[in-house]
């Protein structure tokens, strides 16, 4: 059989230069496929004389085997090269530190509670607690708000349901954190310096009110605590909390049954263009009520008013969060909208501390 060497050289060259597995498959079909060149020669064997057929058959078999082997070798070479290229392009550095995914974030109210707890702890205030379902004695009577007092109506109280015939004294959802003053003084006596952050409830709903909101109560009782100490503590707190050299506070004479004298405190802010900002502007936002603890309140908690005196305040935590982080609508705080939470939330493992910075 003439020309087999040429055929062999042609196919071996085509195999060696096939650029990828598709090109290689084309070469295989052209040579060894059903209608391939070598297959055609093999089917021609039938018409030959027995001796010639034997010799030609042996040569063709050898050629077919050689080309088949070359195809396989090239195929695995191309597969290795393809894998190498893929490994190079999909390479990743497993020693890189993980990216923070921020799938879970800290709610601004929790963040602010941590922040203010750190600030007051620095001033020597411990954290006290009380129940959210409170007897009306702690929520009202002990705070010098007797049953007929108009302040009871002003608080828009949620009352707990009592079964018919159950005449135990009524319980309410606490309308402020002030009942914790009574509980803390009853348990610890005087002197005392505590804050009590937590949830409170009133029937109210608009851009700056929700039926559930958060307050932090402050209570400081000793032998010679005065309004001057209250003013310093609040100004010091606001400076540290808002992380600015000074904030403008306005003390307004006011009235609470459980303090005498009493003051409400506003902070200077602006609402320009629907944006809430502190420090500048011609608007004031009320952030707290305060005053000197009324002697009747001390007495109700077993503290002798002839020996002890001090101040108390109740501050709105949600409003502090709105002011510090420029959040215009309080209702969004409690809608559990994931987009809102991702936008306003804080990294989960970054606890605020004074030395490391409160809000990074
Ligand atoms: N409890 C008052 C309120 O919720 C705030 C307050 C607390 C006022 C302590 C004076 C002293 O409005």
XYZ file of C-alpha atoms and ligand atoms in Angstrom:
372
model
C 0.000 0.000 0.000
C 1.517 3.220 -1.083
C 1.030 6.535 0.578
C 0.469 5.220 4.098
C 3.529 7.053 5.383
C 2.220 10.331 3.949
C -1.167 9.653 5.537
C 0.477 8.887 8.856
C 2.609 12.057 8.743
C -0.450 14.159 7.834
C -2.575 12.900 10.713
C 0.174 12.898 13.323
C 0.891 16.539 12.404
C -2.847 17.424 12.564
C -3.087 15.742 15.978
C -0.025 17.525 17.312
C -1.340 20.947 16.287
C -5.038 20.500 17.238
C -5.709 23.508 19.467
C -8.470 22.023 21.607
C -10.615 18.958 22.097
C -13.138 19.988 19.419
C -10.401 20.346 16.767
C -8.965 17.006 17.851
C -12.345 15.322 17.479
C -12.541 16.659 13.888
C -9.183 14.989 13.159
C -10.398 11.710 14.663
C -13.550 11.737 12.515
C -11.540 12.554 9.355
C -9.168 9.637 9.970
C -10.988 6.946 11.922
C -14.661 7.945 11.724
C -17.118 5.767 9.768
C -16.386 7.739 6.592
C -12.804 8.535 7.571
C -9.837 8.154 5.250
C -8.302 5.170 7.065
C -11.665 3.489 7.591
C -12.253 3.765 3.807
C -8.956 2.052 3.095
C -9.864 -0.716 5.538
C -13.207 -1.389 3.902
C -11.311 -1.682 0.581
C -9.438 -4.672 1.993
C -12.342 -7.013 1.169
C -11.755 -6.702 -2.548
C -8.078 -7.708 -2.367
C -6.358 -11.008 -2.944
C -5.852 -12.950 0.322
C -2.065 -12.466 0.468
C -2.128 -8.771 -0.397
C -5.054 -8.305 2.031
C -3.064 -9.844 4.844
C -0.058 -7.572 4.287
C -2.136 -4.434 3.765
C -4.395 -5.299 6.699
C -1.430 -5.553 9.043
C -0.092 -2.197 7.885
C -3.494 -0.484 8.171
C -4.119 -1.953 11.646
C -0.726 -0.696 12.776
C -1.465 2.760 11.332
C -4.918 2.864 12.903
C -3.483 1.855 16.302
C -0.720 4.425 16.067
C -3.111 7.236 15.179
C -5.567 6.119 17.855
C -2.774 6.167 20.467
C -1.653 9.617 19.304
C -5.270 10.875 19.532
C -5.620 9.585 23.103
C -2.313 11.038 24.211
C -3.122 14.439 22.706
C -6.612 14.325 24.198
C -5.357 13.814 27.733
C -2.697 16.465 27.159
C -5.365 18.966 26.087
C -7.576 18.029 29.072
C -4.664 18.601 31.463
C -3.917 21.961 29.844
C -7.595 22.960 30.080
C -7.649 22.014 33.773
C -4.442 23.964 34.372
C -5.892 27.031 32.691
C -9.085 26.710 34.748
C -7.159 26.312 37.983
C -5.194 29.444 37.142
C -8.239 31.535 36.301
C -10.276 30.299 39.291
C -7.407 30.680 41.719
C -8.252 32.082 45.098
C -6.126 33.035 48.040
C -7.426 30.933 50.915
C -5.256 32.859 53.338
C -7.270 36.104 52.788
C -9.302 37.089 55.871
C -13.066 36.476 55.550
C -15.191 39.436 54.412
C -17.758 40.579 56.958
C -21.105 39.483 55.452
C -23.242 41.745 57.688
C -26.204 39.402 57.344
C -27.145 40.226 60.936
C -26.867 43.730 62.354
C -27.426 45.417 65.702
C -30.582 47.544 65.829
C -29.899 51.268 66.417
C -31.898 51.110 69.687
C -29.691 48.272 71.021
C -26.605 50.136 69.843
C -27.693 53.328 71.624
C -28.513 51.374 74.820
C -24.973 49.957 74.798
C -23.548 53.409 74.155
C -25.415 55.143 76.952
C -24.765 52.312 79.397
C -21.018 52.708 78.711
C -21.204 56.477 79.271
C -23.197 56.287 82.517
C -21.084 53.389 83.800
C -18.096 55.703 83.399
C -19.889 58.184 85.680
C -20.526 55.502 88.295
C -24.106 54.478 87.401
C -25.049 50.789 87.707
C -27.876 49.230 85.669
C -31.183 48.448 87.436
C -34.201 46.600 86.050
C -37.916 46.211 86.580
C -40.832 44.379 84.927
C -42.688 45.711 81.881
C -46.002 44.486 83.283
C -46.101 46.588 86.434
C -48.559 47.038 89.280
C -50.230 50.428 89.207
C -48.817 51.076 92.674
C -45.232 51.097 91.323
C -46.173 52.830 88.059
C -48.345 55.535 89.693
C -49.091 55.587 93.447
C -45.518 55.237 94.712
C -44.530 58.020 92.302
C -47.013 60.390 93.920
C -49.658 59.910 91.220
C -52.820 59.004 93.201
C -55.787 57.375 91.373
C -57.654 60.637 90.761
C -54.547 62.475 89.537
C -54.889 63.835 85.964
C -51.409 62.481 85.086
C -52.965 58.999 84.983
C -55.095 60.056 82.019
C -52.212 61.865 80.334
C -50.189 58.669 80.226
C -52.629 56.897 77.847
C -52.107 53.705 79.804
C -52.559 50.143 78.523
C -54.342 48.157 81.265
C -53.926 44.399 81.637
C -57.162 42.478 81.357
C -58.603 41.000 84.567
C -61.091 38.134 84.564
C -64.570 39.098 85.825
C -64.604 38.866 89.621
C -60.805 39.112 89.909
C -60.437 42.126 92.172
C -56.689 42.128 92.701
C -55.176 45.587 92.094
C -54.834 46.338 88.381
C -51.593 45.892 86.423
C -50.520 48.053 83.522
C -47.861 48.053 80.827
C -45.453 50.474 82.477
C -45.865 53.939 80.986
C -42.336 55.027 81.961
C -39.190 53.592 83.557
C -39.771 55.621 86.749
C -41.220 52.625 88.693
C -37.665 51.202 88.597
C -36.663 54.150 90.859
C -38.958 52.724 93.540
C -37.792 49.134 93.051
C -34.095 50.054 93.078
C -34.349 52.253 96.202
C -36.476 49.647 98.014
C -33.884 46.954 97.268
C -30.662 48.945 97.672
C -31.541 51.951 99.884
C -29.405 55.113 99.725
C -26.926 56.281 98.555
C -27.696 54.971 95.072
C -26.675 55.764 91.507
C -28.464 53.728 88.814
C -29.821 53.903 85.295
C -32.710 51.729 84.085
C -33.032 51.339 80.329
C -36.042 49.484 78.929
C -39.338 49.334 77.103
C -42.328 51.469 77.994
C -45.843 51.671 76.524
C -48.365 54.396 75.739
C -51.271 54.643 73.305
C -49.709 57.059 70.860
C -48.649 56.889 67.208
C -47.110 59.442 64.844
C -43.735 60.304 63.308
C -42.100 60.671 66.740
C -44.353 58.390 68.860
C -44.995 54.639 68.841
C -47.118 52.610 71.313
C -43.944 50.898 72.541
C -40.774 52.915 72.927
C -37.631 52.982 75.045
C -36.606 55.123 77.981
C -33.637 55.217 80.256
C -34.287 56.280 83.817
C -31.504 57.890 85.839
C -31.469 58.096 89.627
C -28.814 59.573 91.865
C -29.457 59.878 95.622
C -26.930 60.953 98.232
C -26.653 63.505 101.043
C -26.000 66.649 99.006
C -26.986 66.006 95.372
C -28.504 69.090 93.679
C -29.918 70.320 90.362
C -26.389 71.506 89.502
C -25.208 67.875 89.537
C -28.163 66.937 87.307
C -27.277 69.637 84.794
C -23.614 68.600 84.688
C -24.433 64.886 84.295
C -26.847 65.560 81.431
C -24.488 67.903 79.588
C -21.592 65.523 80.073
C -23.752 62.669 78.825
C -24.866 64.547 75.686
C -21.311 65.582 74.811
C -20.071 62.007 75.122
C -23.100 60.489 73.414
C -23.185 62.795 70.396
C -19.365 62.715 70.203
C -19.142 66.501 69.783
C -17.329 69.148 71.879
C -20.608 70.799 72.858
C -24.355 70.427 72.349
C -26.972 72.983 73.195
C -29.489 71.937 75.828
C -32.475 73.967 76.969
C -33.816 73.428 80.502
C -37.503 74.346 80.770
C -39.311 74.544 84.108
C -41.958 71.825 84.096
C -44.044 69.659 86.370
C -43.975 65.976 87.292
C -45.730 64.633 90.395
C -42.579 62.688 91.368
C -40.038 65.526 91.183
C -39.854 69.005 92.738
C -38.587 71.179 91.151
C -38.913 69.656 87.667
C -37.373 70.463 84.306
C -37.811 69.223 80.785
C -34.750 69.280 78.577
C -34.713 69.980 74.826
C -31.815 69.674 72.431
C -31.148 72.033 69.514
C -31.758 70.409 66.148
C -32.945 71.004 62.607
C -35.381 69.127 60.360
C -34.256 70.820 57.150
C -35.260 68.922 54.011
C -36.717 66.107 56.125
C -33.236 65.447 57.537
C -32.880 65.415 61.300
C -29.645 66.977 62.574
C -28.431 67.927 66.029
C -26.354 70.894 67.110
C -27.567 73.401 64.532
C -30.951 74.728 63.474
C -33.830 76.613 65.031
C -35.852 73.667 66.310
C -35.835 71.980 69.713
C -36.576 68.336 70.379
C -37.629 67.261 73.850
C -35.439 64.381 74.971
C -36.061 64.066 78.688
C -37.937 64.954 81.856
C -36.080 65.435 85.116
C -36.033 66.982 88.564
C -35.240 66.533 92.242
C -36.883 63.367 93.561
C -40.005 64.273 95.557
C -39.782 63.514 99.327
C -42.989 61.455 99.059
C -41.301 59.223 96.464
C -38.266 58.669 98.699
C -40.635 57.815 101.568
C -42.623 55.363 99.433
C -39.360 53.529 98.687
C -38.257 53.472 102.340
C -35.611 56.210 102.039
C -35.600 58.962 104.703
C -36.086 62.342 102.938
C -34.586 64.220 105.912
C -31.289 62.444 105.298
C -31.202 61.882 101.528
C -31.927 63.808 98.370
C -31.105 63.593 94.703
C -32.173 63.854 91.093
C -33.941 61.623 88.601
C -34.455 61.822 84.870
C -36.264 59.853 82.174
C -34.859 60.081 78.663
C -36.258 58.813 75.337
C -33.759 56.343 73.863
C -35.377 56.111 70.420
C -35.218 59.881 70.044
C -31.542 59.840 70.949
C -31.006 57.265 68.190
C -32.995 59.362 65.692
C -30.943 62.457 66.530
C -27.534 60.798 66.538
C -28.005 58.716 63.405
C -30.275 61.105 61.457
C -33.272 58.748 61.304
C -36.376 60.835 60.530
C -39.265 58.454 61.293
C -39.584 56.575 64.584
C -42.193 54.111 63.236
C -39.582 52.513 60.929
C -37.677 51.383 64.047
C -40.242 48.690 64.742
C -41.263 47.556 61.243
C -38.511 44.900 60.934
C -37.768 45.975 57.350
C -34.517 44.194 56.456
C -33.403 46.942 54.047
C -33.840 49.524 56.831
C -31.989 47.308 59.313
C -29.074 46.753 56.907
C -28.890 50.496 56.282
C -29.099 51.708 59.873
C -27.810 48.595 61.693
C -24.406 48.180 63.311
C -21.758 45.456 62.930
C -22.587 42.664 65.335
C -19.237 42.207 67.057
C -18.348 45.884 67.572
C -19.419 46.678 71.129
C -19.271 50.413 71.842
C -16.776 51.409 74.501
C -15.470 54.821 75.530
C -11.781 54.062 74.818
C -12.439 52.433 71.427
C -15.095 54.945 70.356
C -18.844 54.610 70.693
C -19.955 54.446 67.079
C -17.381 53.416 64.529
N -41.190 59.548 83.815
C -41.207 60.796 83.128
C -41.830 60.597 81.738
O -41.923 59.488 81.281
C -39.827 61.333 82.922
C -39.157 61.683 84.212
C -38.382 60.771 84.884
C -39.335 62.959 84.758
C -37.743 61.096 86.060
C -38.710 63.296 85.939
C -37.908 62.380 86.567
O -42.256 61.531 81.097
